[in-house]
mmCIF file of N, CA and C and ligand atoms in Angstrom:
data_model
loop_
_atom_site.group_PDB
_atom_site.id
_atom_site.type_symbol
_atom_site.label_atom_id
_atom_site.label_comp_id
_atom_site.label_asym_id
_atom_site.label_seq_id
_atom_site.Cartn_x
_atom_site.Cartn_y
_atom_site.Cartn_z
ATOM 1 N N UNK A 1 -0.004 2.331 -8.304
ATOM 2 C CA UNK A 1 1.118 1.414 -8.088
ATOM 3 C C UNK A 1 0.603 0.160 -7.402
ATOM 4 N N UNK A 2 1.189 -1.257 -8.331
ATOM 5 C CA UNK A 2 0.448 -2.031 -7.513
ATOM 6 C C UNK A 2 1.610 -3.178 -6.689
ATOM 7 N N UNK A 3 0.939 -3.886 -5.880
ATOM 8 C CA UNK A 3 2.092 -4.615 -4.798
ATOM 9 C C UNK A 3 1.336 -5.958 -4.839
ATOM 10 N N UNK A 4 2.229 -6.515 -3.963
ATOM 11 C CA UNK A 4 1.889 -8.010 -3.658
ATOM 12 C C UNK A 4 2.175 -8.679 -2.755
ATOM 13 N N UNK A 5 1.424 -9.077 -2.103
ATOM 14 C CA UNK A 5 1.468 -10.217 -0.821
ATOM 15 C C UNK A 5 1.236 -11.484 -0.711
ATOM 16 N N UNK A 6 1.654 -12.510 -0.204
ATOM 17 C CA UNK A 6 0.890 -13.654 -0.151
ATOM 18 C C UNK A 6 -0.114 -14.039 0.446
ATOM 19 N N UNK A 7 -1.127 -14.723 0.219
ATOM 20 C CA UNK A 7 -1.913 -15.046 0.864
ATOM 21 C C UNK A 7 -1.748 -16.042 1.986
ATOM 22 N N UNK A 8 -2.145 -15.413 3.554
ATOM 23 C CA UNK A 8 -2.128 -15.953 4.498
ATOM 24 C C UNK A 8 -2.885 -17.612 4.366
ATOM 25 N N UNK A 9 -4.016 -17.755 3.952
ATOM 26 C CA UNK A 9 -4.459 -19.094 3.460
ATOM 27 C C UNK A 9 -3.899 -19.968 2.572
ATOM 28 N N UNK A 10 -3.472 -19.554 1.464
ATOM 29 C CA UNK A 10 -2.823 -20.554 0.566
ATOM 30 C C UNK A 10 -1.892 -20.512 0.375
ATOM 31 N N UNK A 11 -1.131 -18.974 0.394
ATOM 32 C CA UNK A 11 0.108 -18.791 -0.150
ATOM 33 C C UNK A 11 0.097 -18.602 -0.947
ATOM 34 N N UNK A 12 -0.805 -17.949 -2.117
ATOM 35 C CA UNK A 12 -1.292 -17.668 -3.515
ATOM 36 C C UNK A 12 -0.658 -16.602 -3.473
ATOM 37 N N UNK A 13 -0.394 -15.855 -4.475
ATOM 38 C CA UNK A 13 -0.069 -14.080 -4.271
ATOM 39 C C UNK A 13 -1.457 -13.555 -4.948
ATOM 40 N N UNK A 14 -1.207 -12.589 -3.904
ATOM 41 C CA UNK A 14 -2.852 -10.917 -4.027
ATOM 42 C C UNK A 14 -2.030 -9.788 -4.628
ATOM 43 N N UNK A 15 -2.337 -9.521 -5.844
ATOM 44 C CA UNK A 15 -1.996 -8.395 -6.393
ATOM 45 C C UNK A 15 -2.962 -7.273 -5.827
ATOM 46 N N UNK A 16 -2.629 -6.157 -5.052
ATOM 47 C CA UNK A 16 -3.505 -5.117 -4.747
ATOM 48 C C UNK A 16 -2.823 -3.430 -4.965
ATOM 49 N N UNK A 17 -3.735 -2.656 -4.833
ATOM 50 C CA UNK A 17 -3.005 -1.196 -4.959
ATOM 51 C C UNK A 17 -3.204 -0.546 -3.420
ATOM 52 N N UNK A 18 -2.613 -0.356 -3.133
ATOM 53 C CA UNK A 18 -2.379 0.172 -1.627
ATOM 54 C C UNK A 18 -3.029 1.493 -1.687
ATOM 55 N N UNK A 19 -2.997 2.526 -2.725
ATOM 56 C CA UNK A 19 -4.045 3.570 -2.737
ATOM 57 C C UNK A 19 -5.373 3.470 -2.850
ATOM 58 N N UNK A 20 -6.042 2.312 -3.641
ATOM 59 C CA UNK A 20 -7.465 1.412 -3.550
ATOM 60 C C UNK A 20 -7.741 0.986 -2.431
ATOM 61 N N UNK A 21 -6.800 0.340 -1.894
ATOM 62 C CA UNK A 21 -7.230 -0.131 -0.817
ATOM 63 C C UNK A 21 -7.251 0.725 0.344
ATOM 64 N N UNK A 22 -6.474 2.139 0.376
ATOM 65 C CA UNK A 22 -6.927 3.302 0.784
ATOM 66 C C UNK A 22 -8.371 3.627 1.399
ATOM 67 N N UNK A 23 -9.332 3.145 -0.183
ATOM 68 C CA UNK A 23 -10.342 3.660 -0.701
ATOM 69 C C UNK A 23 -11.117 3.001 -0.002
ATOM 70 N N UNK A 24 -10.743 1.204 0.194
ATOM 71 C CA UNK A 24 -12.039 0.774 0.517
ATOM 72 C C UNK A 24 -12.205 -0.330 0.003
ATOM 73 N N UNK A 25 -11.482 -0.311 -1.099
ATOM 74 C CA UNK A 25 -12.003 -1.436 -2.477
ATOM 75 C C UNK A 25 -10.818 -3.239 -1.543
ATOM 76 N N UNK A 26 -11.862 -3.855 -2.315
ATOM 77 C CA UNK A 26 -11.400 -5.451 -2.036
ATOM 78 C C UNK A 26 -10.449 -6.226 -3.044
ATOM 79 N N UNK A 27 -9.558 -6.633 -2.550
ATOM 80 C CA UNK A 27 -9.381 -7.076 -3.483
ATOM 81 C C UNK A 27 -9.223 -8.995 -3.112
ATOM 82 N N UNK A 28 -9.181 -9.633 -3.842
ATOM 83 C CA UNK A 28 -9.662 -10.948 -3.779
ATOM 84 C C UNK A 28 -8.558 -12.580 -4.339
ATOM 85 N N UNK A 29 -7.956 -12.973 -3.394
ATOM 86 C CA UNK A 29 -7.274 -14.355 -3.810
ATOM 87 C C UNK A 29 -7.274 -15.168 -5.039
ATOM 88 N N UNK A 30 -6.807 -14.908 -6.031
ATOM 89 C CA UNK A 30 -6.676 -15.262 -7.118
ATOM 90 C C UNK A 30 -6.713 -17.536 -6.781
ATOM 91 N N UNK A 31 -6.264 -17.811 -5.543
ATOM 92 C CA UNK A 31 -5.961 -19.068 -5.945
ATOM 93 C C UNK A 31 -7.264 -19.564 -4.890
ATOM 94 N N UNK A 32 -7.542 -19.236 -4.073
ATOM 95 C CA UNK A 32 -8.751 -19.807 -2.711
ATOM 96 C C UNK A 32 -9.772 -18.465 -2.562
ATOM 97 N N UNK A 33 -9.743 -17.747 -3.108
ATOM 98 C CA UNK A 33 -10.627 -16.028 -3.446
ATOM 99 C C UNK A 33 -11.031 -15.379 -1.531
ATOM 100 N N UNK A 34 -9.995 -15.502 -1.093
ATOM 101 C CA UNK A 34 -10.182 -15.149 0.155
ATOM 102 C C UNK A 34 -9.852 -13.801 0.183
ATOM 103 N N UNK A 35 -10.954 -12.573 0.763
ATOM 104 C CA UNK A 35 -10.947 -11.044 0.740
ATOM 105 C C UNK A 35 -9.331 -10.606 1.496
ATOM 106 N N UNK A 36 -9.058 -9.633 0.536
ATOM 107 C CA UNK A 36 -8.181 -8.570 1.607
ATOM 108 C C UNK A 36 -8.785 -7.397 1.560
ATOM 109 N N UNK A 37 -9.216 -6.692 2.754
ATOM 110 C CA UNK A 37 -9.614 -5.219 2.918
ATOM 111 C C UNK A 37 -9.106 -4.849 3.739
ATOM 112 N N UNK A 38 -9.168 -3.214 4.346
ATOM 113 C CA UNK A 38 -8.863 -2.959 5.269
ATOM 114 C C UNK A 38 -10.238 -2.372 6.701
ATOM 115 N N UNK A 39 -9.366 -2.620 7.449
ATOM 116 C CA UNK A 39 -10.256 -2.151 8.877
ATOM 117 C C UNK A 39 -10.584 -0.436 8.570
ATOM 118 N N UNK A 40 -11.327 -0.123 9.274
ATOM 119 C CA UNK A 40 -11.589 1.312 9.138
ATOM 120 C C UNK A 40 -10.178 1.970 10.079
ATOM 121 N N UNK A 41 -9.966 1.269 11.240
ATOM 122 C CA UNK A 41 -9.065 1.329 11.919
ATOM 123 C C UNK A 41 -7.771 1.208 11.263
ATOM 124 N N UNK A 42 -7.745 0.295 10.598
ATOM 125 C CA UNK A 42 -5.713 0.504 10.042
ATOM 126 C C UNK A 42 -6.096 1.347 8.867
ATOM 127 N N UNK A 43 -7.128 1.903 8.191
ATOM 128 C CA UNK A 43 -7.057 2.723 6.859
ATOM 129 C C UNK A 43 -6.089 3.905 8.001
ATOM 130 N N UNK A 44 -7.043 4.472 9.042
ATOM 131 C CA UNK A 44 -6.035 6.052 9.868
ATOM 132 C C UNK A 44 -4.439 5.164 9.632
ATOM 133 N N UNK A 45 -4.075 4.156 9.930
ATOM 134 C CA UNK A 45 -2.813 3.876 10.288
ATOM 135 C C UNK A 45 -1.894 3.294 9.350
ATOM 136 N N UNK A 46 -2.932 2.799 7.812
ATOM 137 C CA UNK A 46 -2.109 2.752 6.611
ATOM 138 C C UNK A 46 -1.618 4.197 6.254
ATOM 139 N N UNK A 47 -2.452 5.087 6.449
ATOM 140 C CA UNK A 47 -2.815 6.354 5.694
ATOM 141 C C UNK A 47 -1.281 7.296 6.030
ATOM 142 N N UNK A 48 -1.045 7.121 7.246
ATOM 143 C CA UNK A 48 -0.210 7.443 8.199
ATOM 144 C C UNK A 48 0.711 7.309 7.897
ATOM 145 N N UNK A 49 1.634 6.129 7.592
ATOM 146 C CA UNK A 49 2.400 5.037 7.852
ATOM 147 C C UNK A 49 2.762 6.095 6.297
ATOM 148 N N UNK A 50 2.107 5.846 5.463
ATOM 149 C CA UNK A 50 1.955 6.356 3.526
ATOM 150 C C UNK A 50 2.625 7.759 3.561
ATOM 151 N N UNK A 51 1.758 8.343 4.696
ATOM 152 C CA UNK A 51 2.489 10.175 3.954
ATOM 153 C C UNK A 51 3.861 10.442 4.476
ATOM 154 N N UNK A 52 3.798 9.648 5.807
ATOM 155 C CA UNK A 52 5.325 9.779 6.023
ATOM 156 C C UNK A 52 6.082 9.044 4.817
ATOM 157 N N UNK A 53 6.119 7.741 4.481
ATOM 158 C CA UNK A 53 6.863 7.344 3.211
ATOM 159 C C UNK A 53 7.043 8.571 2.501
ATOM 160 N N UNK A 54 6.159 8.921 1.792
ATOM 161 C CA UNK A 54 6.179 9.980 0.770
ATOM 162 C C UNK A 54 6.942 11.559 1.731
ATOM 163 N N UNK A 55 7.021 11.828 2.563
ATOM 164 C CA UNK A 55 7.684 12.529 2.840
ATOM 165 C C UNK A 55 9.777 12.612 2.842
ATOM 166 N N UNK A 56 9.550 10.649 3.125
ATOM 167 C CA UNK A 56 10.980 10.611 2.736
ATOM 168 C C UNK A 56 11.364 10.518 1.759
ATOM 169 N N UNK A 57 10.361 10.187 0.941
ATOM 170 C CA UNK A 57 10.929 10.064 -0.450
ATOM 171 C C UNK A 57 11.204 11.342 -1.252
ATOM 172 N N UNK A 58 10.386 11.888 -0.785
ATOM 173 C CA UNK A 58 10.545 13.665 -1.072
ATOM 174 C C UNK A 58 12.298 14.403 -0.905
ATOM 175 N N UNK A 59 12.368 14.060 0.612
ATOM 176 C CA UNK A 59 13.419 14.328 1.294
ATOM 177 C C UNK A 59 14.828 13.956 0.654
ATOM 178 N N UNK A 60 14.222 12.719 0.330
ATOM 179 C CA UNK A 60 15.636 12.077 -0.425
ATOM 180 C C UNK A 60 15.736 12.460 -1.882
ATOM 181 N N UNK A 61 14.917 12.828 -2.688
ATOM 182 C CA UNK A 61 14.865 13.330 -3.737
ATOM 183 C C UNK A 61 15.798 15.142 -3.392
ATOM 184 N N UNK A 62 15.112 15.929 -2.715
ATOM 185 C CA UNK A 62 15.558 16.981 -2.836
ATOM 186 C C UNK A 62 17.338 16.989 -2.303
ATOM 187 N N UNK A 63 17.665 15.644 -1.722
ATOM 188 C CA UNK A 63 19.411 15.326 -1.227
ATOM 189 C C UNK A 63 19.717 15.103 -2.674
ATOM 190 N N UNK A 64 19.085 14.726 -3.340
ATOM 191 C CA UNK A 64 19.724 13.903 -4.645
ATOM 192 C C UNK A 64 20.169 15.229 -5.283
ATOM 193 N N UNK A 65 19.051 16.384 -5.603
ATOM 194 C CA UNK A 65 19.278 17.642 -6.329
ATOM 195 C C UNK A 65 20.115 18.458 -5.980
ATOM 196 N N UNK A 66 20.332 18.451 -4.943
ATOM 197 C CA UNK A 66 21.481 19.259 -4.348
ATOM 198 C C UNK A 66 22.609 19.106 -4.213
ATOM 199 N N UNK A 67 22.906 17.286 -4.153
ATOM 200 C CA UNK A 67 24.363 16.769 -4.578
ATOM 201 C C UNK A 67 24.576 16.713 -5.978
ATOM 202 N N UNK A 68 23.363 17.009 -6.885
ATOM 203 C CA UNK A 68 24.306 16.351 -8.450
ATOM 204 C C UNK A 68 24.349 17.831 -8.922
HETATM 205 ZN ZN1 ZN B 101 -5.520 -17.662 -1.099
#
């Protein structure tokens, strides 16, 4: 799944995958090619931030099955 941000320098948009970037991988400013990666430090705190998402989304899925 991929997302998008703007770039803090130009204001370009960075198409990236938040599970890649999980990984490690760079991805790069399409309009001024300025890197986005992550710290080793926010990967623990993307990583984090991710399974809880996916836990609510879970959560809210299994509300959905039980009301319809
Ligand atoms: Zn840029």
């Amino acid at each position: 799944m991929s997302s998008q941000i703007s770039c803090p320098d130009c204001g370009g948009i960075i198409v990236f995958d938040a599970h890649a970037l999980l990984r490690g991988e760079t991805f790069v400013c399409t309009g001024c090619r300025a890197m986005l990666t992550l710290s080793r430090d926010s990967v623990s705190t993307v990583a984090d931030a991710m399974s809880k998402l996916d836990a609510l989304r879970k959560r809210s899925n299994e509300v959905r099955r039980s009301s319809g």
